[in-house]
Coordinates of C-alpha atoms and ligand atoms in Angstrom, one line a residue:
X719 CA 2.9 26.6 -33.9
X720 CA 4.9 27.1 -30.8
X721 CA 3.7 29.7 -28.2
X722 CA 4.7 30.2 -24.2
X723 CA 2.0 32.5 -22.5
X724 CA 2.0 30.5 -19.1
X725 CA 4.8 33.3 -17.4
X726 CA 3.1 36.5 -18.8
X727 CA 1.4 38.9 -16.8
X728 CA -2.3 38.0 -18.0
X729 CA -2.0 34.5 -17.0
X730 CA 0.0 35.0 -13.6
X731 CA -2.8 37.2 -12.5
X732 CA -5.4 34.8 -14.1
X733 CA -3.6 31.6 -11.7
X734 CA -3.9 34.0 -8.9
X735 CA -8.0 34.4 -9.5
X736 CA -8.7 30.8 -9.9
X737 CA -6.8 29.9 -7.1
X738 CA -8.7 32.1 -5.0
X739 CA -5.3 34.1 -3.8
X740 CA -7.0 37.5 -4.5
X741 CA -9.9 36.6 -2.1
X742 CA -10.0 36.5 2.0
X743 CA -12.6 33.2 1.7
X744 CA -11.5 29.7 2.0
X745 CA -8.7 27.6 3.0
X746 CA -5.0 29.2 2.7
X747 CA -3.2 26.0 2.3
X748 CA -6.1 24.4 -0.3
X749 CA -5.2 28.2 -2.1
X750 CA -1.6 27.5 -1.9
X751 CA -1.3 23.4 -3.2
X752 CA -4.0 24.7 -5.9
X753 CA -1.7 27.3 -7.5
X754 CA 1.4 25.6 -7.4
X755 CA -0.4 22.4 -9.3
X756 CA -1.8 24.6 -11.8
X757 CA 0.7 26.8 -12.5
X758 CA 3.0 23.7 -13.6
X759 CA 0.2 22.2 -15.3
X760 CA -0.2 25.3 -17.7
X761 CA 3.7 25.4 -17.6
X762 CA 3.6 21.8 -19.0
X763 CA 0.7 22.4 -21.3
X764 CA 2.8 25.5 -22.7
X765 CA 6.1 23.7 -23.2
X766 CA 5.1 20.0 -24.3
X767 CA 2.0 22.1 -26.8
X768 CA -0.2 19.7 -25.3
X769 CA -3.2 19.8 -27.9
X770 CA -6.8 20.3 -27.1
X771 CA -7.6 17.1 -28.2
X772 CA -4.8 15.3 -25.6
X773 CA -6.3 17.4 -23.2
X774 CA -9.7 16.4 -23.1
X775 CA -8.5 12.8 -23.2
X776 CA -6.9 13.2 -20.1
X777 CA -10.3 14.6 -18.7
X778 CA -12.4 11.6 -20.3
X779 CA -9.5 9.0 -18.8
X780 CA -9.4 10.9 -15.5
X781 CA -13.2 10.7 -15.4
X782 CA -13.3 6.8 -16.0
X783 CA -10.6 6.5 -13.4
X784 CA -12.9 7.9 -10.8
X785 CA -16.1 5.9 -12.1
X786 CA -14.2 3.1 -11.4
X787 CA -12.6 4.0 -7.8
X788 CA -9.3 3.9 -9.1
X789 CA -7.5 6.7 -8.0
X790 CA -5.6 4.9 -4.9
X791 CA -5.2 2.2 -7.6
X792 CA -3.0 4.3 -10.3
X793 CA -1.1 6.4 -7.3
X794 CA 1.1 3.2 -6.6
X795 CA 1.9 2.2 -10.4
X796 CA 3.3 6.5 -10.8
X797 CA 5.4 5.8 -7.7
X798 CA 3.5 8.2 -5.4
X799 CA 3.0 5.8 -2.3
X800 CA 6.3 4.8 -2.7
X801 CA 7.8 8.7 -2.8
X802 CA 6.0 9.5 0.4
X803 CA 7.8 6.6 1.7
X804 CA 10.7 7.6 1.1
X805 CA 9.9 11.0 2.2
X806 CA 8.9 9.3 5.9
X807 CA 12.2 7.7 6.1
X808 CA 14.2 10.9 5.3
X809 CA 12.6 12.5 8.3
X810 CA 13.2 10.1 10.0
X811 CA 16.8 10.0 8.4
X812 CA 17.1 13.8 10.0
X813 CA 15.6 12.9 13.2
X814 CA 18.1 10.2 13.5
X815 CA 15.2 7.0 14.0
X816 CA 16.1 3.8 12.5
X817 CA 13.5 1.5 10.7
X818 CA 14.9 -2.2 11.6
X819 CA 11.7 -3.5 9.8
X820 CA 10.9 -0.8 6.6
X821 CA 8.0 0.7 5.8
X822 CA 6.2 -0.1 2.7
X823 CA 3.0 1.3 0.8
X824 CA -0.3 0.2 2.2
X825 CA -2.0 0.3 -1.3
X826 CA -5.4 0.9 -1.5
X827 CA -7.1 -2.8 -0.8
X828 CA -7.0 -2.9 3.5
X829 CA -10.5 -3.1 5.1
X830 CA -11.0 -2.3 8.0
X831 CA -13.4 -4.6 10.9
X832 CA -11.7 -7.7 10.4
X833 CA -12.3 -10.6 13.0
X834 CA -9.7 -9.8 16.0
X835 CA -8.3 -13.4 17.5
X836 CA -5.6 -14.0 20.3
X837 CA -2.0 -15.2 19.4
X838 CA -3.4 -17.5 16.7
X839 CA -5.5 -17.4 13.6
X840 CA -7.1 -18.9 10.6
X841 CA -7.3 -16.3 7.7
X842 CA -8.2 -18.9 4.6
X843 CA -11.5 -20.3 5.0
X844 CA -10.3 -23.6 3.1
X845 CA -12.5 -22.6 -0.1
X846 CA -9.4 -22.2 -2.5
X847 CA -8.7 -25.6 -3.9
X848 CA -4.9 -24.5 -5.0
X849 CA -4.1 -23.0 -2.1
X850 CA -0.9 -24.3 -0.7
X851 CA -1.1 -24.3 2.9
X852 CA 0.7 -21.4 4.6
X853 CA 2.6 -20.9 8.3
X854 CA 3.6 -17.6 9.1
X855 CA 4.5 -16.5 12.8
X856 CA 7.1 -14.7 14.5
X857 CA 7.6 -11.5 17.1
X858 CA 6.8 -8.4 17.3
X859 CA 9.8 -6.4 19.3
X860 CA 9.8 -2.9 20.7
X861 CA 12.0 -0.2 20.6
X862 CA 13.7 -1.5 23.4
X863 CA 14.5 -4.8 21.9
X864 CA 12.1 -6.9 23.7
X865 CA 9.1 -8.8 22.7
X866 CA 6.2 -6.8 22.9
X867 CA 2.9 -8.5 24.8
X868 CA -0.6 -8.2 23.5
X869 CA 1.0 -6.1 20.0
X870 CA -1.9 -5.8 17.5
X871 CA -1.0 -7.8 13.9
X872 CA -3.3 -6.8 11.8
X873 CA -2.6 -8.9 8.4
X874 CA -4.5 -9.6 4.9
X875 CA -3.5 -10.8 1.6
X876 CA -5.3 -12.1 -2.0
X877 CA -5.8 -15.6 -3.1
X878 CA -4.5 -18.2 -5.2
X879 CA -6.1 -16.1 -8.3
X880 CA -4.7 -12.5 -7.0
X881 CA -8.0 -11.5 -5.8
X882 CA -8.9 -9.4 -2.5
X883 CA -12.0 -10.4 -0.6
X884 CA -14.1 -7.4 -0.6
X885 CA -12.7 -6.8 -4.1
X886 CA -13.4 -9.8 -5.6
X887 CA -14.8 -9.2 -9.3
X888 CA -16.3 -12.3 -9.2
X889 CA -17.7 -12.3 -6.0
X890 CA -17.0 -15.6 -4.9
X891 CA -15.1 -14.9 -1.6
X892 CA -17.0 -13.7 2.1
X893 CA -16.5 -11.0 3.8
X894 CA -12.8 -11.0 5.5
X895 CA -11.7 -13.8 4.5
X896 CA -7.8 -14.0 3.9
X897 CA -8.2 -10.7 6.2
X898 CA -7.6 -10.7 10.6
X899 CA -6.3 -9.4 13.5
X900 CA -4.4 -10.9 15.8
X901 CA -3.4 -9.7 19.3
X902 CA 0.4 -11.1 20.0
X903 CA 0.4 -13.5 23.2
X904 CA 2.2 -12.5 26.4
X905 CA 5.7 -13.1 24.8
X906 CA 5.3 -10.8 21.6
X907 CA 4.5 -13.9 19.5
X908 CA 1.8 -13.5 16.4
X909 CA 1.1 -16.5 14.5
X910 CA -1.2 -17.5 11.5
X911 CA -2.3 -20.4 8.7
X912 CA -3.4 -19.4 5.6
X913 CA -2.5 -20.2 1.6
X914 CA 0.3 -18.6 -0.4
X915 CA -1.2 -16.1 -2.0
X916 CA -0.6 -15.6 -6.0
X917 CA 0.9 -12.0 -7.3
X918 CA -1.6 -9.6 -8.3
X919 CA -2.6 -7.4 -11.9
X920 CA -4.6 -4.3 -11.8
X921 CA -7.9 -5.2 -13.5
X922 CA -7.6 -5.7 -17.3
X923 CA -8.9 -3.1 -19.9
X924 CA -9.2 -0.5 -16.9
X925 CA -8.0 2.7 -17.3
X926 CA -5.1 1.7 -14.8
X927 CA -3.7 -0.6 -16.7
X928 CA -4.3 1.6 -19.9
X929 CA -2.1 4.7 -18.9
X930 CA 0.4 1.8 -17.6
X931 CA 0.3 0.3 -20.9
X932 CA 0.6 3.9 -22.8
X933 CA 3.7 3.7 -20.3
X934 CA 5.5 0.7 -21.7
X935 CA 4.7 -0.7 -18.3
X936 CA 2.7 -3.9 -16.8
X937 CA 0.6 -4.1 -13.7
X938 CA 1.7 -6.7 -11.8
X939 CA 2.9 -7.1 -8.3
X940 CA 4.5 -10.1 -7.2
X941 CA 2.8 -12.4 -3.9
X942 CA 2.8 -10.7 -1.1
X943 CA 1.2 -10.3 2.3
X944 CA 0.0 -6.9 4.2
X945 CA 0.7 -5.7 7.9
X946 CA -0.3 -3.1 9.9
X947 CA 1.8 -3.6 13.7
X948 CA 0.7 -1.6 16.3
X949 CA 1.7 -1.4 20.1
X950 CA 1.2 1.7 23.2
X951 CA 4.0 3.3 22.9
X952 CA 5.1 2.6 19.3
X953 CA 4.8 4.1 15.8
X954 CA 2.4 2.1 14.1
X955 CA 3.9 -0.2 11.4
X956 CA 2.6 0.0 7.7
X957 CA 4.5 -2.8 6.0
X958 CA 4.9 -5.8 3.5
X959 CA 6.5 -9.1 3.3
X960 CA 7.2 -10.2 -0.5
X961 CA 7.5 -13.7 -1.5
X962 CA 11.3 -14.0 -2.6
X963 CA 10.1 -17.4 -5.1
X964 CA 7.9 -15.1 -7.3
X965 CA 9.6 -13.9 -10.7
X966 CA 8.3 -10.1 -10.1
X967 CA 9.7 -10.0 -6.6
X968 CA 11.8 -7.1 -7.8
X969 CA 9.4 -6.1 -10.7
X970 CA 6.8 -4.6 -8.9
X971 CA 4.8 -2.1 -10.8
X972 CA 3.6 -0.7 -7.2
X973 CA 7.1 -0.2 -6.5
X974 CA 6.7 -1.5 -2.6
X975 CA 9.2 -4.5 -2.6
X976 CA 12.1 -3.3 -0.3
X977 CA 15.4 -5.1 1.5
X978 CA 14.4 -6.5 4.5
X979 CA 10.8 -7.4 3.6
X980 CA 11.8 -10.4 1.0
X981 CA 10.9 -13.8 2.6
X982 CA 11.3 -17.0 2.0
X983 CA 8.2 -19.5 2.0
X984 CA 10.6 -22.6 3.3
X985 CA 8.8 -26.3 2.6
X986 CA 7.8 -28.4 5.5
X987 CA 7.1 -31.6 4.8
X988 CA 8.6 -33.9 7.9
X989 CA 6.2 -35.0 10.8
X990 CA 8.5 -32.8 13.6
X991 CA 7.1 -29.6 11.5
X992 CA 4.1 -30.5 10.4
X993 CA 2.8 -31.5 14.2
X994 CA 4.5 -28.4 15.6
X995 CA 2.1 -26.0 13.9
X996 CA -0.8 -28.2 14.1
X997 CA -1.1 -28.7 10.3
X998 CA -2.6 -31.8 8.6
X999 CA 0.4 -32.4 5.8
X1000 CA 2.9 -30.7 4.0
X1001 CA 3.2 -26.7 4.3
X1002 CA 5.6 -23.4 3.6
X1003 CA 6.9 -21.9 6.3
X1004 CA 7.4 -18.2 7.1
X1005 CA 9.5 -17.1 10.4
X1006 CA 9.4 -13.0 10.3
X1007 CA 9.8 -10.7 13.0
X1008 CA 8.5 -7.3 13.0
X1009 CA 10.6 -4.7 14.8
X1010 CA 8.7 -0.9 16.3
X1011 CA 9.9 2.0 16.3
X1012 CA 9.0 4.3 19.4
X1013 CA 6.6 6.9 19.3
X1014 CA 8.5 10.9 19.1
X1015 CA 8.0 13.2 21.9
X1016 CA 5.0 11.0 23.2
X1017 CA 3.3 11.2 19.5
X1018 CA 3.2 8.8 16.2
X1019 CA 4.9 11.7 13.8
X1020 CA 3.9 9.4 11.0
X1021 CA 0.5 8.3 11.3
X1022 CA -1.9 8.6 8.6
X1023 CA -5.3 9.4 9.9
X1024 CA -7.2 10.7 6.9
X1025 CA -7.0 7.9 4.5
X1026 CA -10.8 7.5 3.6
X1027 CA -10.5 3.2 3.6
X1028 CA -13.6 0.8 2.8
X1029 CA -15.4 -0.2 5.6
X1030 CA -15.9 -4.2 6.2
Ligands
LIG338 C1 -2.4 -2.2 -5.7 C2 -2.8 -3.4 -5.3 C3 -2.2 -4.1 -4.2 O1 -2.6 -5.3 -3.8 C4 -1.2 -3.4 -3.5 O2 -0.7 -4.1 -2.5 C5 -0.8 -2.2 -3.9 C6 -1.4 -1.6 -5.0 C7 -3.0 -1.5 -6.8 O3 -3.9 -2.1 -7.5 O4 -2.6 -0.3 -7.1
LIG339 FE1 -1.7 -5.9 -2.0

């Protein structure tokens, strides 16, 4: 049996009341979003005759989501990070402002306090037996074009088994590793060893990966490496680089691989390379430049200061 009640007086005043629009308390805006959501939800509920018992399933998966802190988790695989991308860059489409470097999700794994070094740093603490040795290092450029002096690179990535520090199921890897910040030297240039970091799958059997799987979808994202750039001055950057070798490089279920941010790990194995960047044998190679856009009217337009983040 079919029946549509959600546009009939009783239940238009009834969204009204538990939005609080018929009372002078609260927040206006929280009254507003609240109303809108609902009334599609009962719209959808109405049209699709989603039943009772689909319902409550959505509560019980909804309330294993949150018992296992994965909201920020599930909001990349349904595209939302990735829509309030694109949402950025169509403001900044209007306001005429060119991204030479994109912008790409931050997903929910950055901690913040990492260990702040000059020009240079370590970020593998040599514990990962597979880990192929990494060289990554390049510029950070202004909005003028040249090299910006003392920018803040601020830079983490998993391990050879997909795995976060901080988030590491089996607890095997200290505080901050894989995870630093590095203050650019007096000619813009960042620079930084680590290991080529593997792709990375949501946690099996969680309730991520089950509505992905009720989706026809997987959970994997290929390697990749996370930046946040920052300079006076500048917007700061939220970005990603993507390793262009791994098969999902454009099969990311977190939708954040982007032109622009594919790279290249280039093999070094002749003595030139391999005593230029101070390494002890063969390597792969990263050269990437990160380009900043300047701040609007004196103010980041873009920054996202509310993000509640994990705290190193
Ligand atoms: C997720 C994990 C990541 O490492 C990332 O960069 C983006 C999203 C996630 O589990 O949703
Ligand atoms: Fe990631």
């Amino acid at each position: 049996m079919s029946v549509k009640i959600h546009d009939s007086r009783q239940v238009r005043e009834f969204l009204e009341q538990v939005s609080g629009l018929d009372n002078e308390q609260g927040s206006p805006r929280v009254k507003k979003i609240i109303h809108r959501v609902l009334s599609d939800l009962f719209r959808t509920i109405d049209e699709l005759d989603i039943t009772p018992d689909e319902y409550w399933a959505a509560i019980a998966w909804l309330n294993d989501l949150g018992a296992a802190g994965q909201a920020g988790l599930i909001s990349p695989g349904l595209g939302l990070d990735h829509f309030l991308d694109l949402r950025l860059d169509a403001i900044d489409a209007q306001l005429g402002i060119d991204n030479p470097t994109p912008r790409t999700i931050e997903g929910p794994l950055y901690v913040s306090g990492a260990p702040v070094e000059q020009g240079f740093a370590r970020l593998d603490d040599g514990s990962d037996p597979d880990g192929q040795p990494l060289v990554m290092h390049g510029t950070v450029v202004g909005a003028d074009g040249k090299p910006v002096a003392g920018a803040q690179v601020e830079v983490w990535h998993c391990d050879t088994r997909g795995f976060y520090s901080h988030f590491d199921p089996t607890g095997e890897q200290k505080p901050f590793n894989m995870r630093r910040t590095i203050i650019a030297d007096d000619q813009g240039r960042y620079r930084f060893r680590s290991i080529v970091p593997a792709g990375y799958g949501v946690p099996p059997g969680s309730p991520t990966e089950q509505l992905l799987t009720a989706l026809g979808r997987h959970g994997q994202r290929p390697a990749h490496i996370h930046f946040f750039i920052s300079a006076p001055g500048h917007r700061k950057l939220t970005t990603q680089i993507n390793l262009a070798h791994d098969p999902l490089v454009n099969d990311d279920f977190a939708h954040a691989t982007r032109d622009g941010l594919i790279c290249q790990v280039t093999e070094r194995s002749d003595q030139a390379s391999i005593k230029a960047h101070d390494m002890d044998g063969p390597f792969g190679e990263i050269e990437f430049d990160f380009r900043l856009t300047a701040l609007v009217d004196g103010v980041d337009n873009q920054v996202v200061a509310q993000r509640r983040r994990a705290n190193g």
